[in-house]
Amino acid sequence: MAVILLVEDEEQVRVLAQSYLEEQGHQVLSAGTPDGAMAILQRTDHVDLLFTDIDLKDVIASGIELAQDAVVRWSHLKVLYTTERDFTDGMKARFVEHSAFLPKPYTVEELLTTLSVHFKISQQPRRKSNTGSEPSPN
């Protein structure tokens, strides 16, 4: 299980991505702004991965700046960037070391593959608890 900070200003996208990641057994913290993300980082013991949109609240490259600031303070932090904009070499030049990029729109499978290949973060589906409502095998 990984602790993932998801930073996405589009609420519907944030809710869906959070749901996908939680279904795979990850703990997900979420924010809609860079300030919200920094506040979460400051009050959380450990975050494995920052998964951020490149442009937040119509501020171009604010996700890139967030990642740069976060990695200065939390050097272990891995970063996954996403955007629906055309990906440019100029953007990539500003990425922090050991980061990856996943273009929007992405599928659940593409997200999980990116996490596994680039960050060695594997899925660990949640186990369903046996609450007694399902018949148990004899």
PDB file of C-alpha atoms in Angstrom:
ATOM      1  CA  MET A   1       0.000   0.000   0.000  1.00  0.00           C
ATOM      2  CA  ALA A   2       1.172   3.499  -0.811  1.00  0.00           C
ATOM      3  CA  VAL A   3       0.120   6.845   0.608  1.00  0.00           C
ATOM      4  CA  ILE A   4      -0.748   9.026  -2.376  1.00  0.00           C
ATOM      5  CA  LEU A   5      -1.480  12.756  -2.336  1.00  0.00           C
ATOM      6  CA  LEU A   6      -3.771  13.447  -5.281  1.00  0.00           C
ATOM      7  CA  VAL A   7      -3.903  17.094  -6.384  1.00  0.00           C
ATOM      8  CA  GLU A   8      -6.589  17.747  -8.975  1.00  0.00           C
ATOM      9  CA  ASP A   9      -8.735  20.865  -9.378  1.00  0.00           C
ATOM     10  CA  GLU A  10     -11.496  19.120 -11.345  1.00  0.00           C
ATOM     11  CA  GLU A  11     -13.610  17.579  -8.582  1.00  0.00           C
ATOM     12  CA  GLN A  12     -15.122  14.830 -10.719  1.00  0.00           C
ATOM     13  CA  VAL A  13     -11.686  13.695 -11.929  1.00  0.00           C
ATOM     14  CA  ARG A  14     -10.305  13.865  -8.367  1.00  0.00           C
ATOM     15  CA  VAL A  15     -13.149  11.763  -6.943  1.00  0.00           C
ATOM     16  CA  LEU A  16     -12.821   9.118  -9.673  1.00  0.00           C
ATOM     17  CA  ALA A  17      -9.026   8.876  -9.390  1.00  0.00           C
ATOM     18  CA  GLN A  18      -9.251   8.674  -5.606  1.00  0.00           C
ATOM     19  CA  SER A  19     -11.833   5.897  -5.867  1.00  0.00           C
ATOM     20  CA  TYR A  20      -9.668   3.925  -8.337  1.00  0.00           C
ATOM     21  CA  LEU A  21      -6.611   4.194  -6.121  1.00  0.00           C
ATOM     22  CA  GLU A  22      -8.482   3.295  -2.931  1.00  0.00           C
ATOM     23  CA  GLU A  23      -9.965   0.230  -4.644  1.00  0.00           C
ATOM     24  CA  GLN A  24      -6.381  -0.883  -5.218  1.00  0.00           C
ATOM     25  CA  GLY A  25      -5.630  -0.654  -1.509  1.00  0.00           C
ATOM     26  CA  HIS A  26      -3.834   2.693  -1.406  1.00  0.00           C
ATOM     27  CA  GLN A  27      -4.420   5.435   1.137  1.00  0.00           C
ATOM     28  CA  VAL A  28      -5.358   8.582  -0.766  1.00  0.00           C
ATOM     29  CA  LEU A  29      -5.244  12.141   0.507  1.00  0.00           C
ATOM     30  CA  SER A  30      -6.657  14.730  -1.870  1.00  0.00           C
ATOM     31  CA  ALA A  31      -6.529  18.453  -2.505  1.00  0.00           C
ATOM     32  CA  GLY A  32      -7.801  20.798  -5.189  1.00  0.00           C
ATOM     33  CA  THR A  33      -5.094  23.450  -4.874  1.00  0.00           C
ATOM     34  CA  PRO A  34      -1.329  23.669  -4.326  1.00  0.00           C
ATOM     35  CA  ASP A  35      -1.898  25.398  -0.958  1.00  0.00           C
ATOM     36  CA  GLY A  36      -4.223  22.592   0.119  1.00  0.00           C
ATOM     37  CA  ALA A  37      -1.649  20.013  -0.935  1.00  0.00           C
ATOM     38  CA  MET A  38       1.151  21.717   1.009  1.00  0.00           C
ATOM     39  CA  ALA A  39      -1.075  21.872   4.100  1.00  0.00           C
ATOM     40  CA  ILE A  40      -1.697  18.116   3.836  1.00  0.00           C
ATOM     41  CA  LEU A  41       2.014  17.402   3.410  1.00  0.00           C
ATOM     42  CA  GLN A  42       2.858  19.492   6.473  1.00  0.00           C
ATOM     43  CA  ARG A  43       0.437  17.630   8.729  1.00  0.00           C
ATOM     44  CA  THR A  44       0.956  14.100   7.394  1.00  0.00           C
ATOM     45  CA  ASP A  45       3.707  11.808   8.696  1.00  0.00           C
ATOM     46  CA  HIS A  46       4.516  10.205   5.362  1.00  0.00           C
ATOM     47  CA  VAL A  47       3.419  10.487   1.727  1.00  0.00           C
ATOM     48  CA  ASP A  48       4.932   8.197  -0.905  1.00  0.00           C
ATOM     49  CA  LEU A  49       3.693   9.854  -4.087  1.00  0.00           C
ATOM     50  CA  LEU A  50       2.442  13.261  -5.193  1.00  0.00           C
ATOM     51  CA  PHE A  51       0.053  12.769  -8.138  1.00  0.00           C
ATOM     52  CA  THR A  52      -0.650  16.239  -9.495  1.00  0.00           C
ATOM     53  CA  ASP A  53      -2.249  17.913 -12.456  1.00  0.00           C
ATOM     54  CA  ILE A  54       0.241  20.274 -14.083  1.00  0.00           C
ATOM     55  CA  ASP A  55      -2.224  23.181 -14.307  1.00  0.00           C
ATOM     56  CA  LEU A  56      -4.354  23.837 -11.226  1.00  0.00           C
ATOM     57  CA  LYS A  57      -7.128  26.427 -10.988  1.00  0.00           C
ATOM     58  CA  ASP A  58      -6.159  27.811 -14.395  1.00  0.00           C
ATOM     59  CA  VAL A  59      -2.639  28.633 -13.184  1.00  0.00           C
ATOM     60  CA  ILE A  60      -0.272  27.235 -15.783  1.00  0.00           C
ATOM     61  CA  ALA A  61       2.437  24.967 -14.359  1.00  0.00           C
ATOM     62  CA  SER A  62       1.278  25.393 -10.742  1.00  0.00           C
ATOM     63  CA  GLY A  63       1.471  21.601 -10.313  1.00  0.00           C
ATOM     64  CA  ILE A  64       5.086  21.653 -11.493  1.00  0.00           C
ATOM     65  CA  GLU A  65       5.887  24.399  -8.984  1.00  0.00           C
ATOM     66  CA  LEU A  66       4.076  22.469  -6.246  1.00  0.00           C
ATOM     67  CA  ALA A  67       6.205  19.396  -6.952  1.00  0.00           C
ATOM     68  CA  GLN A  68       9.430  21.427  -6.972  1.00  0.00           C
ATOM     69  CA  ASP A  69       8.561  23.013  -3.597  1.00  0.00           C
ATOM     70  CA  ALA A  70       7.427  19.707  -2.084  1.00  0.00           C
ATOM     71  CA  VAL A  71      10.536  17.770  -3.107  1.00  0.00           C
ATOM     72  CA  VAL A  72      12.791  20.435  -1.568  1.00  0.00           C
ATOM     73  CA  ARG A  73      11.142  19.763   1.816  1.00  0.00           C
ATOM     74  CA  TRP A  74      10.378  16.054   1.397  1.00  0.00           C
ATOM     75  CA  SER A  75      13.226  14.670  -0.720  1.00  0.00           C
ATOM     76  CA  HIS A  76      11.876  11.082  -0.725  1.00  0.00           C
ATOM     77  CA  LEU A  77       8.644  12.176  -2.440  1.00  0.00           C
ATOM     78  CA  LYS A  78       7.963  10.654  -5.855  1.00  0.00           C
ATOM     79  CA  VAL A  79       5.938  12.675  -8.359  1.00  0.00           C
ATOM     80  CA  LEU A  80       3.486  11.696 -11.078  1.00  0.00           C
ATOM     81  CA  TYR A  81       2.311  14.540 -13.315  1.00  0.00           C
ATOM     82  CA  THR A  82      -0.788  14.602 -15.496  1.00  0.00           C
ATOM     83  CA  THR A  83      -2.466  17.062 -17.864  1.00  0.00           C
ATOM     84  CA  GLU A  84      -4.743  17.123 -20.875  1.00  0.00           C
ATOM     85  CA  ARG A  85      -2.569  19.811 -22.495  1.00  0.00           C
ATOM     86  CA  ASP A  86       0.010  18.953 -25.122  1.00  0.00           C
ATOM     87  CA  PHE A  87       3.124  17.703 -23.363  1.00  0.00           C
ATOM     88  CA  THR A  88       6.200  19.776 -24.205  1.00  0.00           C
ATOM     89  CA  ASP A  89       9.931  19.471 -23.664  1.00  0.00           C
ATOM     90  CA  GLY A  90       9.735  22.746 -21.728  1.00  0.00           C
ATOM     91  CA  MET A  91       7.369  21.128 -19.224  1.00  0.00           C
ATOM     92  CA  LYS A  92       9.519  18.025 -18.923  1.00  0.00           C
ATOM     93  CA  ALA A  93      12.627  20.136 -18.287  1.00  0.00           C
ATOM     94  CA  ARG A  94      10.938  21.505 -15.144  1.00  0.00           C
ATOM     95  CA  PHE A  95       9.932  18.101 -13.754  1.00  0.00           C
ATOM     96  CA  VAL A  96      11.623  16.930 -10.565  1.00  0.00           C
ATOM     97  CA  GLU A  97      14.012  13.985 -10.764  1.00  0.00           C
ATOM     98  CA  HIS A  98      12.570  10.471 -10.729  1.00  0.00           C
ATOM     99  CA  SER A  99       9.127  11.625 -11.807  1.00  0.00           C
ATOM    100  CA  ALA A 100       6.772  10.354 -14.504  1.00  0.00           C
ATOM    101  CA  PHE A 101       4.020  11.702 -16.733  1.00  0.00           C
ATOM    102  CA  LEU A 102       0.574  10.249 -17.471  1.00  0.00           C
ATOM    103  CA  PRO A 103      -1.519  12.070 -20.112  1.00  0.00           C
ATOM    104  CA  LYS A 104      -5.217  12.758 -19.558  1.00  0.00           C
ATOM    105  CA  PRO A 105      -7.576  11.178 -20.132  1.00  0.00           C
ATOM    106  CA  TYR A 106      -6.150   8.008 -18.640  1.00  0.00           C
ATOM    107  CA  THR A 107      -7.699   4.665 -17.852  1.00  0.00           C
ATOM    108  CA  VAL A 108      -7.484   2.863 -14.539  1.00  0.00           C
ATOM    109  CA  GLU A 109      -5.165   0.332 -16.166  1.00  0.00           C
ATOM    110  CA  GLU A 110      -2.862   3.075 -17.485  1.00  0.00           C
ATOM    111  CA  LEU A 111      -2.704   4.659 -14.034  1.00  0.00           C
ATOM    112  CA  LEU A 112      -1.940   1.364 -12.300  1.00  0.00           C
ATOM    113  CA  THR A 113       0.677   0.432 -14.912  1.00  0.00           C
ATOM    114  CA  THR A 114       2.389   3.823 -14.531  1.00  0.00           C
ATOM    115  CA  LEU A 115       2.501   3.436 -10.745  1.00  0.00           C
ATOM    116  CA  SER A 116       3.948  -0.064 -11.053  1.00  0.00           C
ATOM    117  CA  VAL A 117       6.499   0.593 -13.814  1.00  0.00           C
ATOM    118  CA  HIS A 118       7.814   3.994 -12.721  1.00  0.00           C
ATOM    119  CA  PHE A 119       7.445   3.824  -8.940  1.00  0.00           C
ATOM    120  CA  LYS A 120       7.215   0.108  -8.087  1.00  0.00           C
ATOM    121  CA  ILE A 121       3.857   0.809  -6.436  1.00  0.00           C
ATOM    122  CA  SER A 122       1.695  -2.247  -6.901  1.00  0.00           C
ATOM    123  CA  GLN A 123      -1.981  -2.742  -6.445  1.00  0.00           C
ATOM    124  CA  GLN A 124      -3.201  -4.455  -3.317  1.00  0.00           C
ATOM    125  CA  PRO A 125      -6.961  -4.785  -3.639  1.00  0.00           C
ATOM    126  CA  ARG A 126      -8.858  -4.349  -0.414  1.00  0.00           C
ATOM    127  CA  ARG A 127     -10.019  -7.533   1.159  1.00  0.00           C
ATOM    128  CA  LYS A 128     -13.719  -7.827   1.650  1.00  0.00           C
ATOM    129  CA  SER A 129     -14.534  -8.295   5.277  1.00  0.00           C
ATOM    130  CA  ASN A 130     -16.637 -11.249   6.284  1.00  0.00           C
ATOM    131  CA  THR A 131     -19.478  -9.606   8.176  1.00  0.00           C
ATOM    132  CA  GLY A 132     -21.576 -12.720   8.409  1.00  0.00           C
ATOM    133  CA  SER A 133     -23.966 -11.616   5.674  1.00  0.00           C
ATOM    134  CA  GLU A 134     -22.380 -13.916   3.125  1.00  0.00           C
ATOM    135  CA  PRO A 135     -22.483 -17.669   3.512  1.00  0.00           C
ATOM    136  CA  SER A 136     -19.144 -19.045   4.627  1.00  0.00           C
ATOM    137  CA  PRO A 137     -17.725 -22.210   3.049  1.00  0.00           C
ATOM    138  CA  ASN A 138     -17.800 -25.345   5.184  1.00  0.00           C
TER     139      ASN A 138
END
